[in-house]
């Protein structure tokens, strides 16, 4: 079969060769009229960052910091999706409530103690997203009062719904160049790090 293909030519790297930086590549400006899909993190393309439900809050914090994100997908020992944990969960009242109600030390609190379980989560349908604009998403996030929104689609092969997308108000705000502060969330990863360092 290789006889049907010819090798491609190579060139010596010029001295001005740089690594591509996706955040500096030109892209069409995002407005409220843009398609919602343009601001959705497509989990069919981007591998979601997860963490085991038995992991410590420190581990969750470290993973958020290292990946530059504010949300982790939680899974059990079989790799099954069991919930979400956000930076707001780590910094909010949930760890304190867990310490009071269960008499645990902060270091003994696990991700499963403060995450939002799957049964309590809501999601948007990919079919609706495909016909929506960024403005629709801003209105939706404002009504939900949340920092993140999940998107699902039905897998006809398995008959199961699958998480296929994620919206983040901070990501939308960055692309729109306007503030979208519907709820109190950590404004920077350094704030997460500072707060958690002093909580432990």
PDB file of C-alpha atoms in Angstrom:
ATOM      1  CA  UNK A   1       0.000   0.000   0.000  1.00  0.00           C
ATOM      2  CA  UNK A   2       2.891   2.390   0.752  1.00  0.00           C
ATOM      3  CA  UNK A   3       3.827   2.308  -2.938  1.00  0.00           C
ATOM      4  CA  UNK A   4       0.759   4.438  -3.642  1.00  0.00           C
ATOM      5  CA  UNK A   5       2.067   7.313  -1.520  1.00  0.00           C
ATOM      6  CA  UNK A   6       5.099   9.542  -1.927  1.00  0.00           C
ATOM      7  CA  UNK A   7       7.002  11.063   0.978  1.00  0.00           C
ATOM      8  CA  UNK A   8       6.508  14.741   1.723  1.00  0.00           C
ATOM      9  CA  UNK A   9       9.440  17.152   1.583  1.00  0.00           C
ATOM     10  CA  UNK A  10      10.959  18.582   4.759  1.00  0.00           C
ATOM     11  CA  UNK A  11      12.495  21.973   5.491  1.00  0.00           C
ATOM     12  CA  UNK A  12      15.036  23.121   8.049  1.00  0.00           C
ATOM     13  CA  UNK A  13      13.377  25.086  10.839  1.00  0.00           C
ATOM     14  CA  UNK A  14      13.979  28.817  10.349  1.00  0.00           C
ATOM     15  CA  UNK A  15      15.626  30.613  13.308  1.00  0.00           C
ATOM     16  CA  UNK A  16      12.389  32.576  13.849  1.00  0.00           C
ATOM     17  CA  UNK A  17      10.311  29.438  14.490  1.00  0.00           C
ATOM     18  CA  UNK A  18       8.062  29.700  17.560  1.00  0.00           C
ATOM     19  CA  UNK A  19       5.606  27.359  19.256  1.00  0.00           C
ATOM     20  CA  UNK A  20       2.029  28.141  18.288  1.00  0.00           C
ATOM     21  CA  UNK A  21      -0.030  29.762  21.040  1.00  0.00           C
ATOM     22  CA  UNK A  22      -3.727  29.168  20.673  1.00  0.00           C
ATOM     23  CA  UNK A  23      -4.663  32.122  22.888  1.00  0.00           C
ATOM     24  CA  UNK A  24      -2.845  34.478  20.508  1.00  0.00           C
ATOM     25  CA  UNK A  25      -4.277  33.163  17.254  1.00  0.00           C
ATOM     26  CA  UNK A  26      -6.684  35.520  15.550  1.00  0.00           C
ATOM     27  CA  UNK A  27     -10.317  34.495  15.710  1.00  0.00           C
ATOM     28  CA  UNK A  28     -13.565  36.224  14.797  1.00  0.00           C
ATOM     29  CA  UNK A  29     -14.822  38.479  17.602  1.00  0.00           C
ATOM     30  CA  UNK A  30     -17.498  36.960  19.823  1.00  0.00           C
ATOM     31  CA  UNK A  31     -20.694  38.942  20.343  1.00  0.00           C
ATOM     32  CA  UNK A  32     -24.065  38.217  21.918  1.00  0.00           C
ATOM     33  CA  UNK A  33     -25.281  37.368  18.410  1.00  0.00           C
ATOM     34  CA  UNK A  34     -22.585  34.715  17.857  1.00  0.00           C
ATOM     35  CA  UNK A  35     -23.554  31.042  17.833  1.00  0.00           C
ATOM     36  CA  UNK A  36     -23.575  29.524  21.308  1.00  0.00           C
ATOM     37  CA  UNK A  37     -21.406  26.649  20.053  1.00  0.00           C
ATOM     38  CA  UNK A  38     -18.564  29.139  19.571  1.00  0.00           C
ATOM     39  CA  UNK A  39     -18.219  29.600  23.342  1.00  0.00           C
ATOM     40  CA  UNK A  40     -18.964  26.011  24.399  1.00  0.00           C
ATOM     41  CA  UNK A  41     -16.149  23.740  25.542  1.00  0.00           C
ATOM     42  CA  UNK A  42     -16.750  20.694  23.360  1.00  0.00           C
ATOM     43  CA  UNK A  43     -16.074  17.611  25.487  1.00  0.00           C
ATOM     44  CA  UNK A  44     -16.095  15.505  22.323  1.00  0.00           C
ATOM     45  CA  UNK A  45     -12.860  17.269  21.386  1.00  0.00           C
ATOM     46  CA  UNK A  46     -11.388  18.451  24.715  1.00  0.00           C
ATOM     47  CA  UNK A  47     -10.749  15.717  27.251  1.00  0.00           C
ATOM     48  CA  UNK A  48     -12.586  16.632  30.491  1.00  0.00           C
ATOM     49  CA  UNK A  49     -10.424  16.834  33.612  1.00  0.00           C
ATOM     50  CA  UNK A  50     -11.689  14.474  36.297  1.00  0.00           C
ATOM     51  CA  UNK A  51     -10.944  13.428  39.855  1.00  0.00           C
ATOM     52  CA  UNK A  52     -11.901  10.466  42.042  1.00  0.00           C
ATOM     53  CA  UNK A  53     -14.681  11.099  44.544  1.00  0.00           C
ATOM     54  CA  UNK A  54     -12.424   9.838  47.323  1.00  0.00           C
ATOM     55  CA  UNK A  55      -9.683  12.384  46.606  1.00  0.00           C
ATOM     56  CA  UNK A  56      -8.964  15.111  49.141  1.00  0.00           C
ATOM     57  CA  UNK A  57      -9.922  18.747  48.702  1.00  0.00           C
ATOM     58  CA  UNK A  58      -6.229  19.568  48.500  1.00  0.00           C
ATOM     59  CA  UNK A  59      -5.892  17.208  45.544  1.00  0.00           C
ATOM     60  CA  UNK A  60      -8.889  18.851  43.867  1.00  0.00           C
ATOM     61  CA  UNK A  61      -7.385  22.276  44.511  1.00  0.00           C
ATOM     62  CA  UNK A  62      -4.014  21.242  43.082  1.00  0.00           C
ATOM     63  CA  UNK A  63      -5.633  19.799  39.967  1.00  0.00           C
ATOM     64  CA  UNK A  64      -7.646  22.972  39.344  1.00  0.00           C
ATOM     65  CA  UNK A  65      -4.530  25.094  39.750  1.00  0.00           C
ATOM     66  CA  UNK A  66      -2.376  22.910  37.497  1.00  0.00           C
ATOM     67  CA  UNK A  67      -4.982  22.841  34.707  1.00  0.00           C
ATOM     68  CA  UNK A  68      -6.099  26.473  35.100  1.00  0.00           C
ATOM     69  CA  UNK A  69      -9.749  25.487  35.556  1.00  0.00           C
ATOM     70  CA  UNK A  70     -12.490  25.915  38.163  1.00  0.00           C
ATOM     71  CA  UNK A  71     -14.453  22.687  37.654  1.00  0.00           C
ATOM     72  CA  UNK A  72     -13.656  18.980  37.845  1.00  0.00           C
ATOM     73  CA  UNK A  73     -15.765  16.016  36.740  1.00  0.00           C
ATOM     74  CA  UNK A  74     -15.986  13.521  39.605  1.00  0.00           C
ATOM     75  CA  UNK A  75     -15.922   9.764  39.030  1.00  0.00           C
ATOM     76  CA  UNK A  76     -16.034   6.604  41.135  1.00  0.00           C
ATOM     77  CA  UNK A  77     -13.667   3.654  41.139  1.00  0.00           C
ATOM     78  CA  UNK A  78     -15.273   2.271  37.977  1.00  0.00           C
ATOM     79  CA  UNK A  79     -14.791   5.551  36.130  1.00  0.00           C
ATOM     80  CA  UNK A  80     -18.503   6.331  36.217  1.00  0.00           C
ATOM     81  CA  UNK A  81     -19.483  10.008  36.361  1.00  0.00           C
ATOM     82  CA  UNK A  82     -20.862  10.795  39.835  1.00  0.00           C
ATOM     83  CA  UNK A  83     -20.921  14.596  40.045  1.00  0.00           C
ATOM     84  CA  UNK A  84     -19.091  17.898  39.792  1.00  0.00           C
ATOM     85  CA  UNK A  85     -16.892  19.893  42.115  1.00  0.00           C
ATOM     86  CA  UNK A  86     -16.144  23.563  41.507  1.00  0.00           C
ATOM     87  CA  UNK A  87     -13.850  26.160  43.019  1.00  0.00           C
ATOM     88  CA  UNK A  88     -16.932  27.649  44.674  1.00  0.00           C
ATOM     89  CA  UNK A  89     -17.590  24.289  46.356  1.00  0.00           C
ATOM     90  CA  UNK A  90     -14.044  24.266  47.719  1.00  0.00           C
ATOM     91  CA  UNK A  91     -14.163  27.849  48.974  1.00  0.00           C
ATOM     92  CA  UNK A  92     -17.793  28.062  50.020  1.00  0.00           C
ATOM     93  CA  UNK A  93     -19.713  26.818  53.010  1.00  0.00           C
ATOM     94  CA  UNK A  94     -19.785  23.135  52.124  1.00  0.00           C
ATOM     95  CA  UNK A  95     -16.436  22.183  53.732  1.00  0.00           C
ATOM     96  CA  UNK A  96     -17.376  24.106  56.892  1.00  0.00           C
ATOM     97  CA  UNK A  97     -20.787  22.423  57.042  1.00  0.00           C
ATOM     98  CA  UNK A  98     -19.157  19.032  56.592  1.00  0.00           C
ATOM     99  CA  UNK A  99     -16.737  19.761  59.430  1.00  0.00           C
ATOM    100  CA  UNK A 100     -19.599  20.794  61.724  1.00  0.00           C
ATOM    101  CA  UNK A 101     -22.063  18.036  60.814  1.00  0.00           C
ATOM    102  CA  UNK A 102     -19.642  15.126  60.657  1.00  0.00           C
ATOM    103  CA  UNK A 103     -16.900  16.306  63.000  1.00  0.00           C
ATOM    104  CA  UNK A 104     -14.257  15.943  60.320  1.00  0.00           C
ATOM    105  CA  UNK A 105     -10.996  17.824  60.056  1.00  0.00           C
ATOM    106  CA  UNK A 106     -10.502  19.755  56.828  1.00  0.00           C
ATOM    107  CA  UNK A 107      -7.771  17.353  55.709  1.00  0.00           C
ATOM    108  CA  UNK A 108     -10.197  14.425  56.074  1.00  0.00           C
ATOM    109  CA  UNK A 109     -12.926  15.893  53.853  1.00  0.00           C
ATOM    110  CA  UNK A 110     -13.136  14.207  50.461  1.00  0.00           C
ATOM    111  CA  UNK A 111     -14.359  15.448  47.109  1.00  0.00           C
ATOM    112  CA  UNK A 112     -17.459  13.277  47.501  1.00  0.00           C
ATOM    113  CA  UNK A 113     -18.389  15.174  50.676  1.00  0.00           C
ATOM    114  CA  UNK A 114     -18.732  18.573  48.994  1.00  0.00           C
ATOM    115  CA  UNK A 115     -19.387  17.846  45.305  1.00  0.00           C
ATOM    116  CA  UNK A 116     -22.750  18.301  43.627  1.00  0.00           C
ATOM    117  CA  UNK A 117     -24.022  14.754  42.950  1.00  0.00           C
ATOM    118  CA  UNK A 118     -25.135  13.808  39.461  1.00  0.00           C
ATOM    119  CA  UNK A 119     -28.767  13.452  40.555  1.00  0.00           C
ATOM    120  CA  UNK A 120     -28.840  17.137  41.550  1.00  0.00           C
ATOM    121  CA  UNK A 121     -27.371  18.429  38.293  1.00  0.00           C
ATOM    122  CA  UNK A 122     -29.285  19.984  35.418  1.00  0.00           C
ATOM    123  CA  UNK A 123     -28.195  20.130  31.807  1.00  0.00           C
ATOM    124  CA  UNK A 124     -29.049  21.718  28.496  1.00  0.00           C
ATOM    125  CA  UNK A 125     -29.774  19.768  25.322  1.00  0.00           C
ATOM    126  CA  UNK A 126     -27.233  19.979  22.509  1.00  0.00           C
ATOM    127  CA  UNK A 127     -30.141  20.248  20.072  1.00  0.00           C
ATOM    128  CA  UNK A 128     -31.220  23.511  21.723  1.00  0.00           C
ATOM    129  CA  UNK A 129     -27.646  24.803  21.893  1.00  0.00           C
ATOM    130  CA  UNK A 130     -27.186  24.287  18.145  1.00  0.00           C
ATOM    131  CA  UNK A 131     -29.915  26.865  17.485  1.00  0.00           C
ATOM    132  CA  UNK A 132     -28.989  29.294  20.282  1.00  0.00           C
ATOM    133  CA  UNK A 133     -26.828  32.409  20.412  1.00  0.00           C
ATOM    134  CA  UNK A 134     -24.341  33.565  23.023  1.00  0.00           C
ATOM    135  CA  UNK A 135     -27.019  35.992  24.197  1.00  0.00           C
ATOM    136  CA  UNK A 136     -29.322  33.067  24.921  1.00  0.00           C
ATOM    137  CA  UNK A 137     -26.563  31.452  26.972  1.00  0.00           C
ATOM    138  CA  UNK A 138     -25.916  34.631  28.951  1.00  0.00           C
ATOM    139  CA  UNK A 139     -29.632  34.844  29.779  1.00  0.00           C
ATOM    140  CA  UNK A 140     -29.674  31.147  30.703  1.00  0.00           C
ATOM    141  CA  UNK A 141     -26.640  31.382  32.976  1.00  0.00           C
ATOM    142  CA  UNK A 142     -28.084  34.474  34.638  1.00  0.00           C
ATOM    143  CA  UNK A 143     -31.372  32.700  35.311  1.00  0.00           C
ATOM    144  CA  UNK A 144     -29.561  29.639  36.664  1.00  0.00           C
ATOM    145  CA  UNK A 145     -27.277  31.777  38.807  1.00  0.00           C
ATOM    146  CA  UNK A 146     -24.423  29.371  38.164  1.00  0.00           C
ATOM    147  CA  UNK A 147     -20.894  29.627  36.902  1.00  0.00           C
ATOM    148  CA  UNK A 148     -21.149  26.513  34.711  1.00  0.00           C
ATOM    149  CA  UNK A 149     -23.758  24.755  32.594  1.00  0.00           C
ATOM    150  CA  UNK A 150     -23.591  21.213  31.249  1.00  0.00           C
ATOM    151  CA  UNK A 151     -24.721  20.080  27.802  1.00  0.00           C
ATOM    152  CA  UNK A 152     -25.895  16.566  26.962  1.00  0.00           C
ATOM    153  CA  UNK A 153     -26.813  14.631  23.855  1.00  0.00           C
ATOM    154  CA  UNK A 154     -28.435  11.248  23.380  1.00  0.00           C
ATOM    155  CA  UNK A 155     -26.198   8.469  22.134  1.00  0.00           C
ATOM    156  CA  UNK A 156     -28.513   6.450  19.846  1.00  0.00           C
ATOM    157  CA  UNK A 157     -26.216   3.450  20.081  1.00  0.00           C
ATOM    158  CA  UNK A 158     -26.361   3.049  23.861  1.00  0.00           C
ATOM    159  CA  UNK A 159     -29.601   4.891  24.513  1.00  0.00           C
ATOM    160  CA  UNK A 160     -27.777   6.867  27.216  1.00  0.00           C
ATOM    161  CA  UNK A 161     -27.277  10.598  27.466  1.00  0.00           C
ATOM    162  CA  UNK A 162     -23.657  11.745  27.340  1.00  0.00           C
ATOM    163  CA  UNK A 163     -22.049  14.924  28.612  1.00  0.00           C
ATOM    164  CA  UNK A 164     -20.766  16.572  25.464  1.00  0.00           C
ATOM    165  CA  UNK A 165     -20.292  20.224  26.373  1.00  0.00           C
ATOM    166  CA  UNK A 166     -19.655  22.762  29.090  1.00  0.00           C
ATOM    167  CA  UNK A 167     -20.329  26.487  29.352  1.00  0.00           C
ATOM    168  CA  UNK A 168     -18.451  28.748  31.746  1.00  0.00           C
ATOM    169  CA  UNK A 169     -19.465  32.333  32.489  1.00  0.00           C
ATOM    170  CA  UNK A 170     -15.830  33.316  33.032  1.00  0.00           C
ATOM    171  CA  UNK A 171     -14.929  31.897  29.609  1.00  0.00           C
ATOM    172  CA  UNK A 172     -17.844  33.702  27.943  1.00  0.00           C
ATOM    173  CA  UNK A 173     -16.965  36.948  29.734  1.00  0.00           C
ATOM    174  CA  UNK A 174     -13.377  36.709  28.509  1.00  0.00           C
ATOM    175  CA  UNK A 175     -14.456  36.186  24.889  1.00  0.00           C
ATOM    176  CA  UNK A 176     -17.124  38.894  25.052  1.00  0.00           C
ATOM    177  CA  UNK A 177     -14.866  41.368  26.832  1.00  0.00           C
ATOM    178  CA  UNK A 178     -17.560  42.139  29.390  1.00  0.00           C
ATOM    179  CA  UNK A 179     -18.213  41.151  33.030  1.00  0.00           C
ATOM    180  CA  UNK A 180     -20.678  38.355  33.697  1.00  0.00           C
ATOM    181  CA  UNK A 181     -20.699  38.055  37.480  1.00  0.00           C
ATOM    182  CA  UNK A 182     -24.002  36.382  38.293  1.00  0.00           C
ATOM    183  CA  UNK A 183     -22.667  34.713  41.450  1.00  0.00           C
ATOM    184  CA  UNK A 184     -19.663  35.114  43.682  1.00  0.00           C
ATOM    185  CA  UNK A 185     -16.861  32.991  42.260  1.00  0.00           C
ATOM    186  CA  UNK A 186     -13.097  33.086  42.791  1.00  0.00           C
ATOM    187  CA  UNK A 187     -11.788  35.789  40.489  1.00  0.00           C
ATOM    188  CA  UNK A 188      -8.372  34.247  39.972  1.00  0.00           C
ATOM    189  CA  UNK A 189      -6.635  30.962  40.523  1.00  0.00           C
ATOM    190  CA  UNK A 190      -4.247  32.765  42.854  1.00  0.00           C
ATOM    191  CA  UNK A 191      -7.255  33.578  45.047  1.00  0.00           C
ATOM    192  CA  UNK A 192      -8.209  29.911  45.157  1.00  0.00           C
ATOM    193  CA  UNK A 193      -4.670  28.986  46.097  1.00  0.00           C
ATOM    194  CA  UNK A 194      -4.410  31.664  48.786  1.00  0.00           C
ATOM    195  CA  UNK A 195      -7.751  30.770  50.339  1.00  0.00           C
ATOM    196  CA  UNK A 196      -7.107  27.044  50.385  1.00  0.00           C
ATOM    197  CA  UNK A 197      -3.578  27.392  51.715  1.00  0.00           C
ATOM    198  CA  UNK A 198      -4.954  29.289  54.702  1.00  0.00           C
ATOM    199  CA  UNK A 199      -7.851  26.882  55.228  1.00  0.00           C
ATOM    200  CA  UNK A 200      -5.594  23.878  55.683  1.00  0.00           C
TER     201      UNK A 200
END
